């Protein structure tokens, strides 16, 4: 996984490959050379604007910038923040938001291609409208390079938010009662005791 230090090292290699001093790069990037030196110090992640100016100043082609943007976003993601979001998730929406932060910046299409999970299913998980099976959600987060701590936090959140046996039993009873009412209505309709509503 990309971190601040490795991202800074990658910027440094790009500058060296371009054969530019920091002063020369400052003229091209329109940022001061101390600012650009800080961008490659590895102590703090530069803003995307600074990284973008640095890369374009070094002659990185525009079609490669989205790749760099993904690397920058990965470096900007603090794994402890994701774990914290997962640990404090109180409902499916919170869980979805945490998983969305974990899989960012990939598109639903890219996630579908990487995992084989339909994008509509992934979207439902990220919106919090459906609870994923633990093994399928683990497959998703593992495919995007989640750390062991993040994967464990996802599994814990899913277990915590899964309905208990009492809730499942009540849901089954409601479903059974609905199916019974539907069966009675069908019988009445077929015997002519219940007329279908006229078409509008």
PDB file of C-alpha atoms in Angstrom:
ATOM      1  CA  UNK A   1       0.000   0.000   0.000  1.00  0.00           C
ATOM      2  CA  UNK A   2       1.257   3.488  -0.891  1.00  0.00           C
ATOM      3  CA  UNK A   3       2.256   5.678   2.051  1.00  0.00           C
ATOM      4  CA  UNK A   4       3.488   9.261   2.365  1.00  0.00           C
ATOM      5  CA  UNK A   5       7.160   8.258   2.336  1.00  0.00           C
ATOM      6  CA  UNK A   6       6.948   6.025  -0.741  1.00  0.00           C
ATOM      7  CA  UNK A   7       4.871   8.633  -2.607  1.00  0.00           C
ATOM      8  CA  UNK A   8       7.531  11.267  -1.831  1.00  0.00           C
ATOM      9  CA  UNK A   9      10.250   8.880  -3.033  1.00  0.00           C
ATOM     10  CA  UNK A  10       8.329   8.307  -6.291  1.00  0.00           C
ATOM     11  CA  UNK A  11       8.093  12.087  -6.868  1.00  0.00           C
ATOM     12  CA  UNK A  12      11.821  12.387  -6.214  1.00  0.00           C
ATOM     13  CA  UNK A  13      12.572   9.690  -8.833  1.00  0.00           C
ATOM     14  CA  UNK A  14      10.371  11.465 -11.395  1.00  0.00           C
ATOM     15  CA  UNK A  15      12.289  14.730 -10.834  1.00  0.00           C
ATOM     16  CA  UNK A  16      15.650  13.011 -11.173  1.00  0.00           C
ATOM     17  CA  UNK A  17      14.495  11.188 -14.323  1.00  0.00           C
ATOM     18  CA  UNK A  18      13.440  14.540 -15.787  1.00  0.00           C
ATOM     19  CA  UNK A  19      16.944  15.878 -15.023  1.00  0.00           C
ATOM     20  CA  UNK A  20      15.604  18.958 -13.240  1.00  0.00           C
ATOM     21  CA  UNK A  21      16.887  20.791 -10.202  1.00  0.00           C
ATOM     22  CA  UNK A  22      14.294  22.033  -7.713  1.00  0.00           C
ATOM     23  CA  UNK A  23      14.841  25.601  -8.971  1.00  0.00           C
ATOM     24  CA  UNK A  24      14.239  24.550 -12.584  1.00  0.00           C
ATOM     25  CA  UNK A  25      11.163  22.614 -11.543  1.00  0.00           C
ATOM     26  CA  UNK A  26       9.892  25.619  -9.542  1.00  0.00           C
ATOM     27  CA  UNK A  27       9.906  27.699 -12.758  1.00  0.00           C
ATOM     28  CA  UNK A  28       7.830  25.054 -14.554  1.00  0.00           C
ATOM     29  CA  UNK A  29       5.504  24.117 -11.687  1.00  0.00           C
ATOM     30  CA  UNK A  30       4.912  27.704 -10.491  1.00  0.00           C
ATOM     31  CA  UNK A  31       5.611  26.786  -6.873  1.00  0.00           C
ATOM     32  CA  UNK A  32       8.619  27.876  -4.816  1.00  0.00           C
ATOM     33  CA  UNK A  33      11.496  25.416  -4.690  1.00  0.00           C
ATOM     34  CA  UNK A  34      11.289  25.072  -0.849  1.00  0.00           C
ATOM     35  CA  UNK A  35       7.618  24.116  -1.347  1.00  0.00           C
ATOM     36  CA  UNK A  36       8.612  21.419  -3.839  1.00  0.00           C
ATOM     37  CA  UNK A  37      11.423  20.172  -1.585  1.00  0.00           C
ATOM     38  CA  UNK A  38       8.846  19.716   1.208  1.00  0.00           C
ATOM     39  CA  UNK A  39       6.690  17.696  -1.224  1.00  0.00           C
ATOM     40  CA  UNK A  40       9.467  15.106  -1.468  1.00  0.00           C
ATOM     41  CA  UNK A  41      10.535  15.138   2.190  1.00  0.00           C
ATOM     42  CA  UNK A  42       8.264  12.208   3.072  1.00  0.00           C
ATOM     43  CA  UNK A  43       7.198  13.922   6.297  1.00  0.00           C
ATOM     44  CA  UNK A  44       3.904  15.281   5.042  1.00  0.00           C
ATOM     45  CA  UNK A  45       1.835  14.466   1.962  1.00  0.00           C
ATOM     46  CA  UNK A  46       1.660  17.422  -0.449  1.00  0.00           C
ATOM     47  CA  UNK A  47      -1.763  18.581  -1.589  1.00  0.00           C
ATOM     48  CA  UNK A  48      -2.917  17.101  -4.881  1.00  0.00           C
ATOM     49  CA  UNK A  49      -2.510  20.554  -6.492  1.00  0.00           C
ATOM     50  CA  UNK A  50       1.190  20.629  -5.548  1.00  0.00           C
ATOM     51  CA  UNK A  51       1.717  16.983  -6.595  1.00  0.00           C
ATOM     52  CA  UNK A  52      -0.055  17.652  -9.912  1.00  0.00           C
ATOM     53  CA  UNK A  53       2.089  20.757 -10.594  1.00  0.00           C
ATOM     54  CA  UNK A  54       5.226  18.793  -9.610  1.00  0.00           C
ATOM     55  CA  UNK A  55       4.385  15.942 -12.005  1.00  0.00           C
ATOM     56  CA  UNK A  56       3.360  18.123 -14.941  1.00  0.00           C
ATOM     57  CA  UNK A  57       6.447  20.271 -14.377  1.00  0.00           C
ATOM     58  CA  UNK A  58       8.525  17.092 -14.731  1.00  0.00           C
ATOM     59  CA  UNK A  59       6.790  16.284 -18.014  1.00  0.00           C
ATOM     60  CA  UNK A  60       4.547  13.426 -16.824  1.00  0.00           C
ATOM     61  CA  UNK A  61       1.952  12.896 -19.591  1.00  0.00           C
ATOM     62  CA  UNK A  62      -1.683  13.823 -18.838  1.00  0.00           C
ATOM     63  CA  UNK A  63      -2.899  10.243 -19.391  1.00  0.00           C
ATOM     64  CA  UNK A  64      -0.721   9.048 -16.475  1.00  0.00           C
ATOM     65  CA  UNK A  65      -2.016  11.663 -14.018  1.00  0.00           C
ATOM     66  CA  UNK A  66      -5.097   9.596 -12.999  1.00  0.00           C
ATOM     67  CA  UNK A  67      -2.715   6.797 -11.963  1.00  0.00           C
ATOM     68  CA  UNK A  68      -0.748   9.265  -9.867  1.00  0.00           C
ATOM     69  CA  UNK A  69      -3.979  10.648  -8.420  1.00  0.00           C
ATOM     70  CA  UNK A  70      -4.911   7.127  -7.242  1.00  0.00           C
ATOM     71  CA  UNK A  71      -1.467   6.718  -5.669  1.00  0.00           C
ATOM     72  CA  UNK A  72      -1.832  10.099  -3.951  1.00  0.00           C
ATOM     73  CA  UNK A  73      -5.293   9.174  -2.619  1.00  0.00           C
ATOM     74  CA  UNK A  74      -3.983   5.866  -1.322  1.00  0.00           C
ATOM     75  CA  UNK A  75      -1.132   7.667   0.450  1.00  0.00           C
ATOM     76  CA  UNK A  76      -3.611  10.161   1.937  1.00  0.00           C
ATOM     77  CA  UNK A  77      -5.721   7.406   3.475  1.00  0.00           C
ATOM     78  CA  UNK A  78      -4.753   6.767   7.068  1.00  0.00           C
ATOM     79  CA  UNK A  79      -5.604   3.115   7.819  1.00  0.00           C
ATOM     80  CA  UNK A  80      -6.346   4.009  11.434  1.00  0.00           C
ATOM     81  CA  UNK A  81      -9.116   6.346  10.222  1.00  0.00           C
ATOM     82  CA  UNK A  82     -10.784   3.519   8.281  1.00  0.00           C
ATOM     83  CA  UNK A  83     -10.514   1.147  11.228  1.00  0.00           C
ATOM     84  CA  UNK A  84     -11.975   3.872  13.476  1.00  0.00           C
ATOM     85  CA  UNK A  85     -14.912   4.372  11.095  1.00  0.00           C
ATOM     86  CA  UNK A  86     -15.563   0.637  11.034  1.00  0.00           C
ATOM     87  CA  UNK A  87     -15.321   0.281  14.810  1.00  0.00           C
ATOM     88  CA  UNK A  88     -17.789   3.124  15.364  1.00  0.00           C
ATOM     89  CA  UNK A  89     -20.264   2.029  12.651  1.00  0.00           C
ATOM     90  CA  UNK A  90     -23.704   1.875  14.273  1.00  0.00           C
ATOM     91  CA  UNK A  91     -25.767   0.966  11.207  1.00  0.00           C
ATOM     92  CA  UNK A  92     -25.470  -0.234   7.623  1.00  0.00           C
ATOM     93  CA  UNK A  93     -25.060   3.332   6.324  1.00  0.00           C
ATOM     94  CA  UNK A  94     -22.011   3.877   8.564  1.00  0.00           C
ATOM     95  CA  UNK A  95     -20.583   0.528   7.466  1.00  0.00           C
ATOM     96  CA  UNK A  96     -21.188   1.427   3.808  1.00  0.00           C
ATOM     97  CA  UNK A  97     -19.468   4.808   4.228  1.00  0.00           C
ATOM     98  CA  UNK A  98     -16.422   3.163   5.841  1.00  0.00           C
ATOM     99  CA  UNK A  99     -16.169   0.530   3.096  1.00  0.00           C
ATOM    100  CA  UNK A 100     -16.615   3.275   0.455  1.00  0.00           C
ATOM    101  CA  UNK A 101     -13.647   5.124   1.991  1.00  0.00           C
ATOM    102  CA  UNK A 102     -11.669   1.880   1.887  1.00  0.00           C
ATOM    103  CA  UNK A 103     -12.331   1.147  -1.808  1.00  0.00           C
ATOM    104  CA  UNK A 104     -11.947   4.759  -2.975  1.00  0.00           C
ATOM    105  CA  UNK A 105     -11.075   5.942  -5.649  1.00  0.00           C
ATOM    106  CA  UNK A 106     -12.070   2.887  -7.704  1.00  0.00           C
ATOM    107  CA  UNK A 107     -15.283   3.093  -9.719  1.00  0.00           C
ATOM    108  CA  UNK A 108     -18.090   0.554  -9.359  1.00  0.00           C
ATOM    109  CA  UNK A 109     -17.176  -0.765 -12.805  1.00  0.00           C
ATOM    110  CA  UNK A 110     -13.531  -1.277 -11.765  1.00  0.00           C
ATOM    111  CA  UNK A 111     -14.613  -2.995  -8.543  1.00  0.00           C
ATOM    112  CA  UNK A 112     -16.924  -5.300 -10.497  1.00  0.00           C
ATOM    113  CA  UNK A 113     -14.075  -6.211 -12.866  1.00  0.00           C
ATOM    114  CA  UNK A 114     -11.630  -6.810  -9.998  1.00  0.00           C
ATOM    115  CA  UNK A 115     -13.969  -8.880  -7.825  1.00  0.00           C
ATOM    116  CA  UNK A 116     -16.622 -10.414 -10.092  1.00  0.00           C
ATOM    117  CA  UNK A 117     -19.286  -8.976  -7.754  1.00  0.00           C
ATOM    118  CA  UNK A 118     -22.066  -7.151  -9.664  1.00  0.00           C
ATOM    119  CA  UNK A 119     -21.752  -3.382  -9.346  1.00  0.00           C
ATOM    120  CA  UNK A 120     -25.416  -3.071  -8.239  1.00  0.00           C
ATOM    121  CA  UNK A 121     -24.615  -5.336  -5.284  1.00  0.00           C
ATOM    122  CA  UNK A 122     -21.490  -3.329  -4.394  1.00  0.00           C
ATOM    123  CA  UNK A 123     -23.468  -0.092  -4.699  1.00  0.00           C
ATOM    124  CA  UNK A 124     -26.138  -1.441  -2.318  1.00  0.00           C
ATOM    125  CA  UNK A 125     -23.412  -2.314   0.216  1.00  0.00           C
ATOM    126  CA  UNK A 126     -21.791   1.121  -0.064  1.00  0.00           C
ATOM    127  CA  UNK A 127     -25.134   2.899   0.310  1.00  0.00           C
ATOM    128  CA  UNK A 128     -25.992   0.797   3.327  1.00  0.00           C
ATOM    129  CA  UNK A 129     -29.199  -0.562   1.801  1.00  0.00           C
ATOM    130  CA  UNK A 130     -28.045  -4.189   1.988  1.00  0.00           C
ATOM    131  CA  UNK A 131     -25.870  -6.148   4.404  1.00  0.00           C
ATOM    132  CA  UNK A 132     -23.182  -8.140   2.629  1.00  0.00           C
ATOM    133  CA  UNK A 133     -22.282 -11.705   3.487  1.00  0.00           C
ATOM    134  CA  UNK A 134     -19.006 -11.570   5.461  1.00  0.00           C
ATOM    135  CA  UNK A 135     -17.064 -13.694   2.935  1.00  0.00           C
ATOM    136  CA  UNK A 136     -18.169 -11.574  -0.046  1.00  0.00           C
ATOM    137  CA  UNK A 137     -17.387  -8.280   1.675  1.00  0.00           C
ATOM    138  CA  UNK A 138     -13.990  -9.641   2.720  1.00  0.00           C
ATOM    139  CA  UNK A 139     -13.353 -10.598  -0.917  1.00  0.00           C
ATOM    140  CA  UNK A 140     -14.131  -6.998  -1.944  1.00  0.00           C
ATOM    141  CA  UNK A 141     -11.908  -5.309   0.634  1.00  0.00           C
ATOM    142  CA  UNK A 142      -9.093  -7.825   0.188  1.00  0.00           C
ATOM    143  CA  UNK A 143      -9.090  -7.146  -3.571  1.00  0.00           C
ATOM    144  CA  UNK A 144      -8.442  -3.424  -2.967  1.00  0.00           C
ATOM    145  CA  UNK A 145      -5.477  -4.110  -0.692  1.00  0.00           C
ATOM    146  CA  UNK A 146      -7.092  -3.715   2.736  1.00  0.00           C
ATOM    147  CA  UNK A 147      -4.697  -4.286   5.621  1.00  0.00           C
ATOM    148  CA  UNK A 148      -5.279  -7.193   8.064  1.00  0.00           C
ATOM    149  CA  UNK A 149      -6.507  -4.648  10.647  1.00  0.00           C
ATOM    150  CA  UNK A 150      -8.999  -3.192   8.151  1.00  0.00           C
ATOM    151  CA  UNK A 151     -10.230  -6.649   7.134  1.00  0.00           C
ATOM    152  CA  UNK A 152     -10.708  -7.620  10.788  1.00  0.00           C
ATOM    153  CA  UNK A 153     -12.586  -4.378  11.481  1.00  0.00           C
ATOM    154  CA  UNK A 154     -14.870  -5.025   8.478  1.00  0.00           C
ATOM    155  CA  UNK A 155     -15.610  -8.574   9.710  1.00  0.00           C
ATOM    156  CA  UNK A 156     -16.332  -7.300  13.247  1.00  0.00           C
ATOM    157  CA  UNK A 157     -18.659  -4.578  11.932  1.00  0.00           C
ATOM    158  CA  UNK A 158     -20.591  -7.056   9.770  1.00  0.00           C
ATOM    159  CA  UNK A 159     -20.983  -9.447  12.710  1.00  0.00           C
ATOM    160  CA  UNK A 160     -22.059  -6.609  15.029  1.00  0.00           C
ATOM    161  CA  UNK A 161     -24.648  -5.286  12.553  1.00  0.00           C
ATOM    162  CA  UNK A 162     -26.032  -8.679  11.485  1.00  0.00           C
ATOM    163  CA  UNK A 163     -29.530  -9.351  12.795  1.00  0.00           C
ATOM    164  CA  UNK A 164     -29.704 -11.738  15.735  1.00  0.00           C
ATOM    165  CA  UNK A 165     -31.739 -14.978  15.776  1.00  0.00           C
ATOM    166  CA  UNK A 166     -34.783 -13.212  17.334  1.00  0.00           C
ATOM    167  CA  UNK A 167     -34.870 -10.586  14.552  1.00  0.00           C
ATOM    168  CA  UNK A 168     -34.454 -13.267  11.878  1.00  0.00           C
ATOM    169  CA  UNK A 169     -37.276 -15.316  13.436  1.00  0.00           C
ATOM    170  CA  UNK A 170     -39.608 -12.293  13.489  1.00  0.00           C
ATOM    171  CA  UNK A 171     -38.751 -11.492   9.878  1.00  0.00           C
ATOM    172  CA  UNK A 172     -39.515 -15.101   8.854  1.00  0.00           C
ATOM    173  CA  UNK A 173     -42.870 -14.937  10.660  1.00  0.00           C
ATOM    174  CA  UNK A 174     -43.783 -11.694   8.863  1.00  0.00           C
ATOM    175  CA  UNK A 175     -42.811 -13.236   5.520  1.00  0.00           C
ATOM    176  CA  UNK A 176     -44.845 -16.382   6.244  1.00  0.00           C
ATOM    177  CA  UNK A 177     -47.928 -14.321   7.222  1.00  0.00           C
ATOM    178  CA  UNK A 178     -47.593 -12.228   4.029  1.00  0.00           C
ATOM    179  CA  UNK A 179     -47.333 -15.377   1.907  1.00  0.00           C
ATOM    180  CA  UNK A 180     -50.428 -16.797   3.636  1.00  0.00           C
ATOM    181  CA  UNK A 181     -52.468 -13.633   2.930  1.00  0.00           C
ATOM    182  CA  UNK A 182     -51.273 -13.692  -0.692  1.00  0.00           C
ATOM    183  CA  UNK A 183     -52.370 -17.356  -1.030  1.00  0.00           C
ATOM    184  CA  UNK A 184     -55.839 -16.581   0.376  1.00  0.00           C
ATOM    185  CA  UNK A 185     -56.208 -13.608  -1.981  1.00  0.00           C
ATOM    186  CA  UNK A 186     -55.210 -15.769  -4.954  1.00  0.00           C
ATOM    187  CA  UNK A 187     -57.793 -18.435  -3.973  1.00  0.00           C
ATOM    188  CA  UNK A 188     -60.547 -15.832  -3.714  1.00  0.00           C
ATOM    189  CA  UNK A 189     -59.542 -14.287  -7.028  1.00  0.00           C
ATOM    190  CA  UNK A 190     -59.549 -17.652  -8.823  1.00  0.00           C
ATOM    191  CA  UNK A 191     -62.912 -18.648  -7.303  1.00  0.00           C
ATOM    192  CA  UNK A 192     -64.481 -15.333  -8.289  1.00  0.00           C
ATOM    193  CA  UNK A 193     -65.168 -14.262  -4.689  1.00  0.00           C
ATOM    194  CA  UNK A 194     -62.668 -11.408  -5.091  1.00  0.00           C
ATOM    195  CA  UNK A 195     -62.808  -9.324  -8.207  1.00  0.00           C
ATOM    196  CA  UNK A 196     -59.655  -7.883  -9.686  1.00  0.00           C
ATOM    197  CA  UNK A 197     -59.573  -4.078  -9.759  1.00  0.00           C
ATOM    198  CA  UNK A 198     -60.541  -2.673 -13.180  1.00  0.00           C
ATOM    199  CA  UNK A 199     -57.642  -1.538 -15.317  1.00  0.00           C
ATOM    200  CA  UNK A 200     -57.138   2.218 -15.342  1.00  0.00           C
TER     201      UNK A 200
END
